Coordinates of C-alpha atoms and ligand atoms in Angstrom, one line a residue:
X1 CA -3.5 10.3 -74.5
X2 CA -3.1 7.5 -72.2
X3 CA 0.3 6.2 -74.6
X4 CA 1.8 9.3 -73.3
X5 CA 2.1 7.9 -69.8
X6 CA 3.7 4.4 -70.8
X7 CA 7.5 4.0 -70.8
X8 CA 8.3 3.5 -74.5
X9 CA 10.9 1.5 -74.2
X10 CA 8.8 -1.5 -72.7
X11 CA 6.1 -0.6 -75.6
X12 CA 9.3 -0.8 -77.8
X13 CA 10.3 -3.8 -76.4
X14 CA 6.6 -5.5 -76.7
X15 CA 6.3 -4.5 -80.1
X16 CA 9.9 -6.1 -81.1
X17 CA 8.8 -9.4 -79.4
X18 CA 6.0 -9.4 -81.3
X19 CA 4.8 -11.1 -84.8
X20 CA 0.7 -9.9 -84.0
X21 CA 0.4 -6.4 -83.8
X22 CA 0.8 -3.7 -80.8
X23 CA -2.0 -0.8 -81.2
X24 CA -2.0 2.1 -79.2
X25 CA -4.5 5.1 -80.2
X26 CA -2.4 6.9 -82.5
X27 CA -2.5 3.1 -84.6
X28 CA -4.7 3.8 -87.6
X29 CA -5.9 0.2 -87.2
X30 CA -6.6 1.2 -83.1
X31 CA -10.2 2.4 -83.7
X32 CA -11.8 -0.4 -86.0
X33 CA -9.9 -2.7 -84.0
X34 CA -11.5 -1.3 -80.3
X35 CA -15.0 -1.6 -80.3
X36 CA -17.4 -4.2 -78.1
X37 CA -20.5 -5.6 -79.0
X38 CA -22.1 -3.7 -76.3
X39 CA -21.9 0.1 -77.9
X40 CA -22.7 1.4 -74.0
X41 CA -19.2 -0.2 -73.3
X42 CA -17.0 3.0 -74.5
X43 CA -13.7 2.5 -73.2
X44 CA -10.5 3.3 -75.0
X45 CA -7.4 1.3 -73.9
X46 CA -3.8 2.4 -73.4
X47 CA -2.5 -0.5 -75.7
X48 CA -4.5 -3.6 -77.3
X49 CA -2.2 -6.2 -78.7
X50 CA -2.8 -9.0 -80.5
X51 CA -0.6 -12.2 -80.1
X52 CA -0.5 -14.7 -82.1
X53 CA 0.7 -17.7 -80.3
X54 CA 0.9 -18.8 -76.2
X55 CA 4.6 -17.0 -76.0
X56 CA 2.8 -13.4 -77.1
X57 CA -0.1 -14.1 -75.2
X58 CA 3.1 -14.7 -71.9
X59 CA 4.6 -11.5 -73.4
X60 CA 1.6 -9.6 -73.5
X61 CA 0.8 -10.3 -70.0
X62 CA 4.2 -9.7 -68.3
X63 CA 4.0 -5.9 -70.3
X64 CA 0.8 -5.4 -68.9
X65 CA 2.1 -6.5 -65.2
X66 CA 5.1 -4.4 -65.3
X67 CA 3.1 -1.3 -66.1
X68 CA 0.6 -1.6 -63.7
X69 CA -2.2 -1.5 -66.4
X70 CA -5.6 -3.6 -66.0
X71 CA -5.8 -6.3 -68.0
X72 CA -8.7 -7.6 -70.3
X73 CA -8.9 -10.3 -72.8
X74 CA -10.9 -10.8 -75.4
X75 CA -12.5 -13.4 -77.2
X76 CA -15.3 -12.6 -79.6
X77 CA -16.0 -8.9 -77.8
X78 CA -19.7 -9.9 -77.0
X79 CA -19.9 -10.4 -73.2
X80 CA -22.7 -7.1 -72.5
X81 CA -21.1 -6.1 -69.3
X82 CA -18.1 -5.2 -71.4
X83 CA -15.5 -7.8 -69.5
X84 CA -13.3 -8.0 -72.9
X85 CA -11.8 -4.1 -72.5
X86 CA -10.2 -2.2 -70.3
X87 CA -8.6 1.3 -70.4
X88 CA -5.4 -0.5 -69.6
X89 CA -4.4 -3.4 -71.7
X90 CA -6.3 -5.6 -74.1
X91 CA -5.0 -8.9 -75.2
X92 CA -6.8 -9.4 -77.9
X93 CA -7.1 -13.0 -79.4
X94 CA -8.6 -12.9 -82.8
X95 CA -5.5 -13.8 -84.5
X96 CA -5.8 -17.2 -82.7
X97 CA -8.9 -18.8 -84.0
X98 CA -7.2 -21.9 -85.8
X99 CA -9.6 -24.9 -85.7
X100 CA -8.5 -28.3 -86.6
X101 CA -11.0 -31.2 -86.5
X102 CA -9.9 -34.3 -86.3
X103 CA -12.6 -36.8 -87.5
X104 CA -11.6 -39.9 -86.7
X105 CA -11.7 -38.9 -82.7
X106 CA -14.6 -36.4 -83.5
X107 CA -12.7 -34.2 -81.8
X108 CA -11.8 -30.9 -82.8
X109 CA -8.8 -28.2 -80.8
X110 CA -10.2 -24.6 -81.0
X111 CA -8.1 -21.4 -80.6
X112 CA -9.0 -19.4 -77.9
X113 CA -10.4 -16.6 -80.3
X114 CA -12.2 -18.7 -82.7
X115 CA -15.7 -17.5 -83.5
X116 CA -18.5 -19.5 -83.6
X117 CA -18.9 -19.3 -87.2
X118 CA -14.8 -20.3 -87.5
X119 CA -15.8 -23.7 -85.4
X120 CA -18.8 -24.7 -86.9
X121 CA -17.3 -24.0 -90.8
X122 CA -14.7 -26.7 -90.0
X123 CA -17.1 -29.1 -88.3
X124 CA -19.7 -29.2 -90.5
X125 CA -18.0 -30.3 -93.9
X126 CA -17.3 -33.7 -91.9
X127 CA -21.3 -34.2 -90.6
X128 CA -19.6 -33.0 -87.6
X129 CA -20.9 -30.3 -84.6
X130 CA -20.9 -29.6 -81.1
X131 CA -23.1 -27.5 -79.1
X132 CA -22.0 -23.4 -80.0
X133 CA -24.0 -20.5 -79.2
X134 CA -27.1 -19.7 -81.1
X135 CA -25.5 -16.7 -83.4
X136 CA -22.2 -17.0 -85.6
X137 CA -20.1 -14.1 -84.0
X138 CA -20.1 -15.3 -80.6
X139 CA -15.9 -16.4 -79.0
X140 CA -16.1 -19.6 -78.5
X141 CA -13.5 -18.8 -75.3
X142 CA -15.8 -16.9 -73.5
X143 CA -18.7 -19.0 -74.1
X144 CA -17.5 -22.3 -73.2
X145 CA -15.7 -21.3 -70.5
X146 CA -19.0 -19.7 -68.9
X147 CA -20.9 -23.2 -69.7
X148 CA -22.2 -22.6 -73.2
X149 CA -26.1 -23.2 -73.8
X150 CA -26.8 -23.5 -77.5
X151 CA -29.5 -25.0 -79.9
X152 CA -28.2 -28.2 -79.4
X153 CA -27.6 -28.4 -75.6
X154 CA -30.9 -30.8 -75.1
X155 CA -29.4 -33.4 -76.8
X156 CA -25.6 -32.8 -76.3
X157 CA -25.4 -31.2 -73.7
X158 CA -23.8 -27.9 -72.7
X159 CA -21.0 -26.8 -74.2
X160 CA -18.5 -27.6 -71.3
X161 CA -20.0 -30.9 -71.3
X162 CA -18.0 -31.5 -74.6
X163 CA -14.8 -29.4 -73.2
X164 CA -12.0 -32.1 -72.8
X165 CA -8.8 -29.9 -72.6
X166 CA -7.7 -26.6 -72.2
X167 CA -4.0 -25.2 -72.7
X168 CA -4.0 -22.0 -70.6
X169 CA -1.8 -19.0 -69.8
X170 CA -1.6 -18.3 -66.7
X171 CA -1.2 -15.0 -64.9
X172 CA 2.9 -15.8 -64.8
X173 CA 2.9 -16.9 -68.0
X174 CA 3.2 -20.4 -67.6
X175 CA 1.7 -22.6 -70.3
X176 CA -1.0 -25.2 -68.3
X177 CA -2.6 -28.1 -69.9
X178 CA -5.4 -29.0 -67.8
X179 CA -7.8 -32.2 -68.8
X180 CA -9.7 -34.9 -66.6
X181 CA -6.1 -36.4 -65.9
X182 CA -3.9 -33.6 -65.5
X183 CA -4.4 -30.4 -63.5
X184 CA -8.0 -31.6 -62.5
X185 CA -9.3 -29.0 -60.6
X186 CA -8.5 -26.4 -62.7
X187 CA -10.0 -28.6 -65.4
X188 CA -13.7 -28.8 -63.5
X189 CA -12.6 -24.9 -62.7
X190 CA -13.0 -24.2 -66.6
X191 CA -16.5 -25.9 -66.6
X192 CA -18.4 -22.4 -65.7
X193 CA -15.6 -20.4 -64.0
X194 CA -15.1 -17.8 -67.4
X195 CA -11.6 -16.1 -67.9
X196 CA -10.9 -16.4 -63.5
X197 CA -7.7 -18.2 -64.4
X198 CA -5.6 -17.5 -67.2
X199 CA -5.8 -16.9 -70.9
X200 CA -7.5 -20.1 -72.8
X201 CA -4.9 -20.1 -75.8
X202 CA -6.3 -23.4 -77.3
X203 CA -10.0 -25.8 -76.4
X204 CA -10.7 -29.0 -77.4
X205 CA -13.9 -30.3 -78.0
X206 CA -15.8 -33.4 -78.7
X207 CA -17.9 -33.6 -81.7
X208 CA -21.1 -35.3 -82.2
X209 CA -22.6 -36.7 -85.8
X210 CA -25.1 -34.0 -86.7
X211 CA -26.4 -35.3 -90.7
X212 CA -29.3 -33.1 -90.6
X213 CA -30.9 -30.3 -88.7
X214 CA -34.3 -28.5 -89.2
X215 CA -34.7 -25.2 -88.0
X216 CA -38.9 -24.4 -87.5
X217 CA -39.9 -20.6 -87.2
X218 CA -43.1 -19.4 -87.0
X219 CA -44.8 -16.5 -85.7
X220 CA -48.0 -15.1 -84.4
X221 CA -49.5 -11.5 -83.6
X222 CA -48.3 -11.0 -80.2
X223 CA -51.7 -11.2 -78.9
X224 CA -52.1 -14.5 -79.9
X225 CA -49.1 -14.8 -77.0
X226 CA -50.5 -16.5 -74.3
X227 CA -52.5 -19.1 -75.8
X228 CA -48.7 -20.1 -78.1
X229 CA -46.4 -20.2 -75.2
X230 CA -49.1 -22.2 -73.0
X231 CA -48.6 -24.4 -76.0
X232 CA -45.2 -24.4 -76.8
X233 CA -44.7 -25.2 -72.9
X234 CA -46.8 -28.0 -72.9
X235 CA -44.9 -29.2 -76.4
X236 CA -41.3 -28.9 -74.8
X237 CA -42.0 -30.7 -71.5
X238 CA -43.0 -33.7 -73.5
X239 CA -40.5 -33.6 -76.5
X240 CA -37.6 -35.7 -77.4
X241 CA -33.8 -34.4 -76.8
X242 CA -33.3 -33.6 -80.5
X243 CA -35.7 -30.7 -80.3
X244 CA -34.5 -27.8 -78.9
X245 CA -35.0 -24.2 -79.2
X246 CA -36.6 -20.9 -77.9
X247 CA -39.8 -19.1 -77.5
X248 CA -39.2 -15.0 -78.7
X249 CA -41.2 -12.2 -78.6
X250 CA -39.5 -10.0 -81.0
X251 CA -39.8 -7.0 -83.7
X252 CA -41.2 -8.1 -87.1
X253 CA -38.2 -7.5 -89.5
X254 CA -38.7 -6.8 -93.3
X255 CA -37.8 -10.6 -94.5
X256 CA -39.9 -13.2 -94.9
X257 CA -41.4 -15.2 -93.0
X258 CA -42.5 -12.2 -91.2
X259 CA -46.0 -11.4 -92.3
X260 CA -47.0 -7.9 -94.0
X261 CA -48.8 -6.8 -90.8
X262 CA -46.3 -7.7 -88.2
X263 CA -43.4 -5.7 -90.1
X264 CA -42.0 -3.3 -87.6
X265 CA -44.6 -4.6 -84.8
X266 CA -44.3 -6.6 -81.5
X267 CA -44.8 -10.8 -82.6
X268 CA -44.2 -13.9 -80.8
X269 CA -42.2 -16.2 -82.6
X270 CA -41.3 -20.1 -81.7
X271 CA -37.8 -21.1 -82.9
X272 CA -38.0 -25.3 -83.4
X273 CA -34.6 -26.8 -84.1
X274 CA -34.2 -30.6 -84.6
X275 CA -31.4 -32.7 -85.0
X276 CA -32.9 -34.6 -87.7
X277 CA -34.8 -34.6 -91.3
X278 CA -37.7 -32.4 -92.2
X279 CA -40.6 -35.1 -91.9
X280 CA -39.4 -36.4 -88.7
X281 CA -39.1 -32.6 -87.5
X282 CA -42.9 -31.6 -88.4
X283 CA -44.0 -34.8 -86.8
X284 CA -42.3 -34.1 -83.8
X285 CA -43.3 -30.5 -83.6
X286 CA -47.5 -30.9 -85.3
X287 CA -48.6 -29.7 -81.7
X288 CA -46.7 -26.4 -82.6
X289 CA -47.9 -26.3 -86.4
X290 CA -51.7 -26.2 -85.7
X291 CA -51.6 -22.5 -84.0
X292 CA -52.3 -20.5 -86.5
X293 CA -49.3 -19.0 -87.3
X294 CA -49.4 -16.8 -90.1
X295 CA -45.4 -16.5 -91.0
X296 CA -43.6 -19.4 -91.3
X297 CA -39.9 -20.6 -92.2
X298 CA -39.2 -24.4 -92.0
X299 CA -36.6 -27.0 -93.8
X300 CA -33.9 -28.7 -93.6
X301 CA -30.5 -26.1 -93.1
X302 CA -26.7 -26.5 -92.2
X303 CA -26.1 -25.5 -88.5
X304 CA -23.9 -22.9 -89.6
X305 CA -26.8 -21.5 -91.6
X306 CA -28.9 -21.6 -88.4
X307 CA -26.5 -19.0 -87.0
X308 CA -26.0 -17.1 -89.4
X309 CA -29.8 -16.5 -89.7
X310 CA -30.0 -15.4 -86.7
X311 CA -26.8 -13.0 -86.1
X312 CA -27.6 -10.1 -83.6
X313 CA -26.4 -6.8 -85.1
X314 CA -23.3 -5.2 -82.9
X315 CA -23.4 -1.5 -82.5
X316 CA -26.6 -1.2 -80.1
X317 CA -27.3 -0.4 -76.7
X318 CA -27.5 -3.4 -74.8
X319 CA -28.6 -5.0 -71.0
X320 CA -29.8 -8.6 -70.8
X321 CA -30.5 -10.2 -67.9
X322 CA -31.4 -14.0 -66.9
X323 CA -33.7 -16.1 -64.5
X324 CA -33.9 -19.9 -64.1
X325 CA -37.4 -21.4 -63.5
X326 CA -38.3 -24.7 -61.6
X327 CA -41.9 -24.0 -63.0
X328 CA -43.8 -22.2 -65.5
X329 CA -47.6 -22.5 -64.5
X330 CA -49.9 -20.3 -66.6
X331 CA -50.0 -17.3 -63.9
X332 CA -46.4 -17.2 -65.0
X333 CA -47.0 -17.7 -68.4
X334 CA -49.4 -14.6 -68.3
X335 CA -47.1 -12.4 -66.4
X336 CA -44.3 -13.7 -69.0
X337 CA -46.5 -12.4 -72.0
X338 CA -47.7 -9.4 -70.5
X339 CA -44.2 -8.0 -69.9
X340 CA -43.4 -8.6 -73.4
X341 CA -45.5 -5.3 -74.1
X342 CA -43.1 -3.4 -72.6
X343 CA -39.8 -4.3 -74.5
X344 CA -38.4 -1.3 -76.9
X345 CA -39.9 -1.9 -80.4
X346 CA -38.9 -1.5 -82.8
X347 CA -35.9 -2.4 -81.9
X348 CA -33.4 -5.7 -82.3
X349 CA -34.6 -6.8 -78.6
X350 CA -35.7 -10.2 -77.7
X351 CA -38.4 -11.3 -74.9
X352 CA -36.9 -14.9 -74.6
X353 CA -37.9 -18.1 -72.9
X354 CA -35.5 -21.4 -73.4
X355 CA -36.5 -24.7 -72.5
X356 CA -33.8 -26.4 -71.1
X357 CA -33.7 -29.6 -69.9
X358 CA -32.5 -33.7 -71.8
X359 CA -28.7 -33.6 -71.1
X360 CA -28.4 -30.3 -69.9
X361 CA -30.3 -31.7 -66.7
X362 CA -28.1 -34.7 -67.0
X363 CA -24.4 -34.4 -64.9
X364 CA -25.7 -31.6 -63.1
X365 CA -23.3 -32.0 -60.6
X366 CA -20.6 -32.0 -62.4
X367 CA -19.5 -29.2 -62.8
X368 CA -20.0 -25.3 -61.1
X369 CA -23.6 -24.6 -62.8
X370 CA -26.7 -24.9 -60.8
X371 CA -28.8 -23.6 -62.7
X372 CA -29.0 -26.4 -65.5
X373 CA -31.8 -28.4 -63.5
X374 CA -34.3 -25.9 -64.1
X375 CA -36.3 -26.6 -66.9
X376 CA -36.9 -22.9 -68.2
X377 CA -34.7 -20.1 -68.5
X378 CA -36.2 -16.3 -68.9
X379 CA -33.7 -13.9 -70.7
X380 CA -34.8 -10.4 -71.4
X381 CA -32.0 -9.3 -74.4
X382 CA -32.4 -6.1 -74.7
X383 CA -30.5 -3.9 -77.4
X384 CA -32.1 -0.7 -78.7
X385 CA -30.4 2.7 -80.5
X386 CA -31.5 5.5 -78.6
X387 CA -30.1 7.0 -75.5
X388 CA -33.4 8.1 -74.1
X389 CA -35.0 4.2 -73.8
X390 CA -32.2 3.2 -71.6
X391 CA -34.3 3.7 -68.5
X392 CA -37.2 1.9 -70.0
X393 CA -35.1 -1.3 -71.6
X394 CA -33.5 -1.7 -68.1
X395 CA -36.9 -1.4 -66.4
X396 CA -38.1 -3.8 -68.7
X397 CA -35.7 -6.8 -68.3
X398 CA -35.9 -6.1 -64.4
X399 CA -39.2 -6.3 -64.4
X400 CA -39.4 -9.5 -65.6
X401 CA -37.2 -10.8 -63.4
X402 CA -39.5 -9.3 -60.5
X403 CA -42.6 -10.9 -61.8
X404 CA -41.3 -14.4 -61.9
X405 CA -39.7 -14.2 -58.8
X406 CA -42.2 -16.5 -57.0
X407 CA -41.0 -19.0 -59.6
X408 CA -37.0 -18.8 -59.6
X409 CA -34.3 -21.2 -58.5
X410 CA -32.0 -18.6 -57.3
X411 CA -29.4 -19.6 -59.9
X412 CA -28.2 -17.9 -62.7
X413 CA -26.2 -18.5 -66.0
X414 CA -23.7 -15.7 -65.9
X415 CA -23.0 -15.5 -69.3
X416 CA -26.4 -14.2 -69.8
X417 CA -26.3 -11.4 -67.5
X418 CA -24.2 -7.9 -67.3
X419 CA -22.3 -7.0 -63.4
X420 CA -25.3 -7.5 -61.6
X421 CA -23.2 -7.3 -58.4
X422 CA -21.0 -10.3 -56.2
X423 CA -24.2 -11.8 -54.4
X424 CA -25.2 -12.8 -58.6
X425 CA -21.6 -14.1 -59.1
X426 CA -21.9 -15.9 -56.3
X427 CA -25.9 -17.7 -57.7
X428 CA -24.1 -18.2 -61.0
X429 CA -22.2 -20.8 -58.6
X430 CA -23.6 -21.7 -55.3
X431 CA -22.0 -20.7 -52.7
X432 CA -20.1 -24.2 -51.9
X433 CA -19.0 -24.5 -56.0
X434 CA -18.0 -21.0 -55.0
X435 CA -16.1 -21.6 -52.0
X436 CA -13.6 -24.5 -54.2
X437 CA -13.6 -21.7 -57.2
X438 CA -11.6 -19.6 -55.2
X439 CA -9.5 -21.6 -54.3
X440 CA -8.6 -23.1 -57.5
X441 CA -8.4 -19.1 -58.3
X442 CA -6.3 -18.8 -55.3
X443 CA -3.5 -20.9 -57.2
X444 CA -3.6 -20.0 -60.5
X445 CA -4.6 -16.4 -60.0
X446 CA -3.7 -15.0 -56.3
X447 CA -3.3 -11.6 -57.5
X448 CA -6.7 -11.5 -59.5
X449 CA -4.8 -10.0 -62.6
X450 CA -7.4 -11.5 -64.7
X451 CA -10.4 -9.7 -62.9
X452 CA -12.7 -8.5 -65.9
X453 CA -15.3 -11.2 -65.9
X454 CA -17.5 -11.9 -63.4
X455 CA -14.9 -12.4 -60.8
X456 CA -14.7 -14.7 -58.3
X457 CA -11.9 -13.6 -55.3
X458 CA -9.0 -15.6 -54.5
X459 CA -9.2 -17.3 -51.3
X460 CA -7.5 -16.1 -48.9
Ligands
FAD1 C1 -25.4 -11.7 -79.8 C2 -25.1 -12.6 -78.7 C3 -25.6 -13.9 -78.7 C4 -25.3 -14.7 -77.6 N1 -25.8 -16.0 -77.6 C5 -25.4 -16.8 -76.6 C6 -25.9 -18.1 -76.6 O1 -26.6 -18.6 -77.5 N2 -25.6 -18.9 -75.6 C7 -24.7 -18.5 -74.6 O2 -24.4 -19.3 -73.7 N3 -24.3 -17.3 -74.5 C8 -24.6 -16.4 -75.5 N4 -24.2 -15.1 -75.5 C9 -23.4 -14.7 -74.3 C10 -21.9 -15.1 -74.5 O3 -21.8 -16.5 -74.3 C11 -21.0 -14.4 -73.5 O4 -21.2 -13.0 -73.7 C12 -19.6 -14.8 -73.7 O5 -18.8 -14.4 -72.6 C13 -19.0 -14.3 -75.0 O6 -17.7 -14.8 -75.2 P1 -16.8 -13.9 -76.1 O7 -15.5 -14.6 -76.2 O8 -17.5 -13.5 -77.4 O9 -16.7 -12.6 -75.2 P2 -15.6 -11.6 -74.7 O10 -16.4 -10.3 -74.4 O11 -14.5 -11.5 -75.6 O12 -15.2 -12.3 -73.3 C14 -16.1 -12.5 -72.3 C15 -15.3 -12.9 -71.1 O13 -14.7 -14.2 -71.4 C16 -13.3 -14.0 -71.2 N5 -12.6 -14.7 -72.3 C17 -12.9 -14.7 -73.6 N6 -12.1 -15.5 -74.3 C18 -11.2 -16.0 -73.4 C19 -10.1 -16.9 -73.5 N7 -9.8 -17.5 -74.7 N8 -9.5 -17.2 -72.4 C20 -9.8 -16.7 -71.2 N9 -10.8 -15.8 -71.1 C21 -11.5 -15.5 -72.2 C22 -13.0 -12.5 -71.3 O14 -11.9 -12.1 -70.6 C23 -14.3 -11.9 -70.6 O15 -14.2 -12.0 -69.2 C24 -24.4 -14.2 -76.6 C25 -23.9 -12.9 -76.6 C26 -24.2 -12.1 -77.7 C27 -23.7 -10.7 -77.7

């Protein structure tokens, strides 16, 4: 429908100029090609093209201008408020997830729609990793650029910490190479300030030696709640930098190590990861192993395999939502369990509480994130099937959010929310990191073409 109202002779013209493809809806590919990870994001775009170099991406852009059609990009599809589609134009970048590592400056350049399962599979034949998001299928463009909190994070930081260039498109379609030494503020701009200012065509990142990683999961009953995250609190706030993790009140699934009686039920499950080998690991984490759990999955694994393990299915209706703590005393621990109870199971949803903390604490004024001084993070990650809980999930993940007020910093980590509205935007900031965003979005950006993220407004 909506091709019928472009000129075809610029769609013409597009396509000529074009190696990647140009889909519009009568495109048999258009359908498999459209879809979020957030199946309550429905939206059917006039064209979605996929370049497959920085000129495209230029081309792409200028169409889109010309036409008057809104713009979105996309990375790996997964951001939940549905930022990476439009029922304009889509520049789609999955035909530019090229990763070469280069050992020797354990560094490796990462197109700007690389998956975190096309990162880590080059890294880790060389001993190699940086921090990536916690599940495989994730765009490594839309993560970093938004700050990037993974499994690793405690002991190498975010992963923004570990950007050291960008080569960027820019709303004119000018090619920008921002770093510490060139185009500066941009650079500190790309720290935290998402898809604001161009199109991230190519990221380089330093690498860190990882030789071995455990991953720890155990699970209790979810009654057995309270007493395991009053534990797994008190097991964090005294534990080295290589452990990270997450504490997840979840659906039993049908695999092991779920046990026969929490199949299908709510449970409370500890995720342990250490950057280390397996004896180290249950030394570090014996205060954890002397709960009682009764299902248990712990060894030694590749980080890729950590991913993979624990890949969120796409398809589902989703809303997550995110607070920051600067304390978790056991009133808040109770409240934090109790809420659990009222998350849609079965369902893939998860009840989550991250430790943060070790180097994500460290440089926290670097860069445009102020929530990475709180030691806990609360994220209610909801994804369920059925129209009819969608008043229940969202009720859920708010309340949380209400009962834990008395313990919030204020500041949020925008990658883990949906539009929650500009006063939000503006926490995911501060207002002063705010103030020098704009400005920097002022320059690159002053028209706010690229407006599909959580937006910050050019300066005036
Ligand atoms: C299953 C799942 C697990 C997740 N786990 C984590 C996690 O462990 N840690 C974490 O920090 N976050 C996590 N997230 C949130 C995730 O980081 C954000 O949703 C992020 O925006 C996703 O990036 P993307 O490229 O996949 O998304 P997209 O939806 O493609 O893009 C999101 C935003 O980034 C912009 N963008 C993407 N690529 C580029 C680019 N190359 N240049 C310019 N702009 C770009 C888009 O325009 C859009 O505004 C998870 C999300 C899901 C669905």
């Amino acid at each position: 429908m909506a091709s019928r109202m472009l000129h075809d002779s610029a769609l013409n013209d597009l396509r000529r100029k074009f190696t990647g493809e140009v889909l519009t809806p009568d495109d048999p590919a258009y359908e498999e090609t459209r879809p979020v990870f957030n199946a309550m994001i429905d939206r059917s775009p006039a064209v979605i093209a996929l370049p497959r170099n920085e000129a495209e991406v230029a081309r792409a852009l200028a169409y889109g201008r010309t036409e008057g059609l809104q713009i979105a990009v996309r990375g790996g599809g997964h951001s939940v408020a549905g930022n990476s589609i439009s029922d304009g134009l889509v520049v789609d970048l999955r035909h530019m997830n090229s990763v070469t590592v280069d050992p020797g400056a354990r560094t490796v350049r990462v197109g700007g729609g690389a998956t975190m399962a096309d990162l880590d599979g080059a890294t880790q034949p060389y001993g190699l990793a940086t921090t990536g998001g916690r599940v495989s299928t994730t765009g490594v463009g839309g993560f970093v650029l938004g700050g990037g909190s993974g499994w690793l994070e405690r002991e190498f930081g975010l992963a923004c910490d570990n950007l050291l260039a960008v080569e960027l498109v820019t709303a004119d379609g000018e090619l920008v190479r921002a770093t510490g030494h060139n185009n500066r503020e941009l650079f500190w701009a790309l720290h935290g300030g998402g898809g604001n200012f161009g199109v991230a065509t190519s990221m380089t990142l330093r690498l860190h030696p990882l030789p071995a990683l455990t991953a720890a999961l155990l699970m209790w009953p979810a009654a057995a709640g309270p007493e395991v995250v009053r534990a797994y609190r008190d097991f964090m706030e005294a534990a080295p930098d290589q452990a990270g993790g997450g504490l997840i009140y979840l659906t039993g699934g049908e695999e092991p190590p779920v046990p026969e009686d929490l199949v299908g039920k709510l449970a409370c499950a500890s995720l342990i990861t250490y950057t280390g080998r397996e004896a180290e690991a249950r030394d570090v984490m014996a205060p954890m192993l002397g709960l009682g759990h009764t299902g248990e999955l712990i060894g030694q694994m590749p980080y890729a395999q950590v991913q993979r393990m624990l890949d969120d299915p796409p398809g589902y209706r989703n809303y997550w939502s995110a607070e920051h703590l600067d304390a978790f005393p056991d009133e808040a621990v109770d409240l934090f369990c109790a809420r659990a109870h009222d998350m849609v199971v079965p369902s893939p949803s998860q009840h989550v509480l991250f430790p943060q903390g070790g180097a994500v604490a460290r440089g926290a004024e670097l860069y445009p994130l102020p929530w990475r001084s709180a030691p806990w993070t609360v994220h209610p990650f909801g994804l369920w099937e059925d129209p009819a809980d969608d008043a229940r999930a969202k009720e859920w993940a708010r309340g949380l959010r209400e009962d834990l007020r008395p313990w919030t910093s204020g500041a949020v980590y925008l990658n883990f929310i949906g539009q929650e509205g500009r006063d939000r935007v503006v926490a995911g900031f501060g207002p002063e990191n705010y103030r020098r965003l704009a400005a920097v979005k002022a320059q690159y950006d002053p028209e706010n073409v690229f407006r599909l993220n959580h937006n910050i407004t050019p300066a005036a």
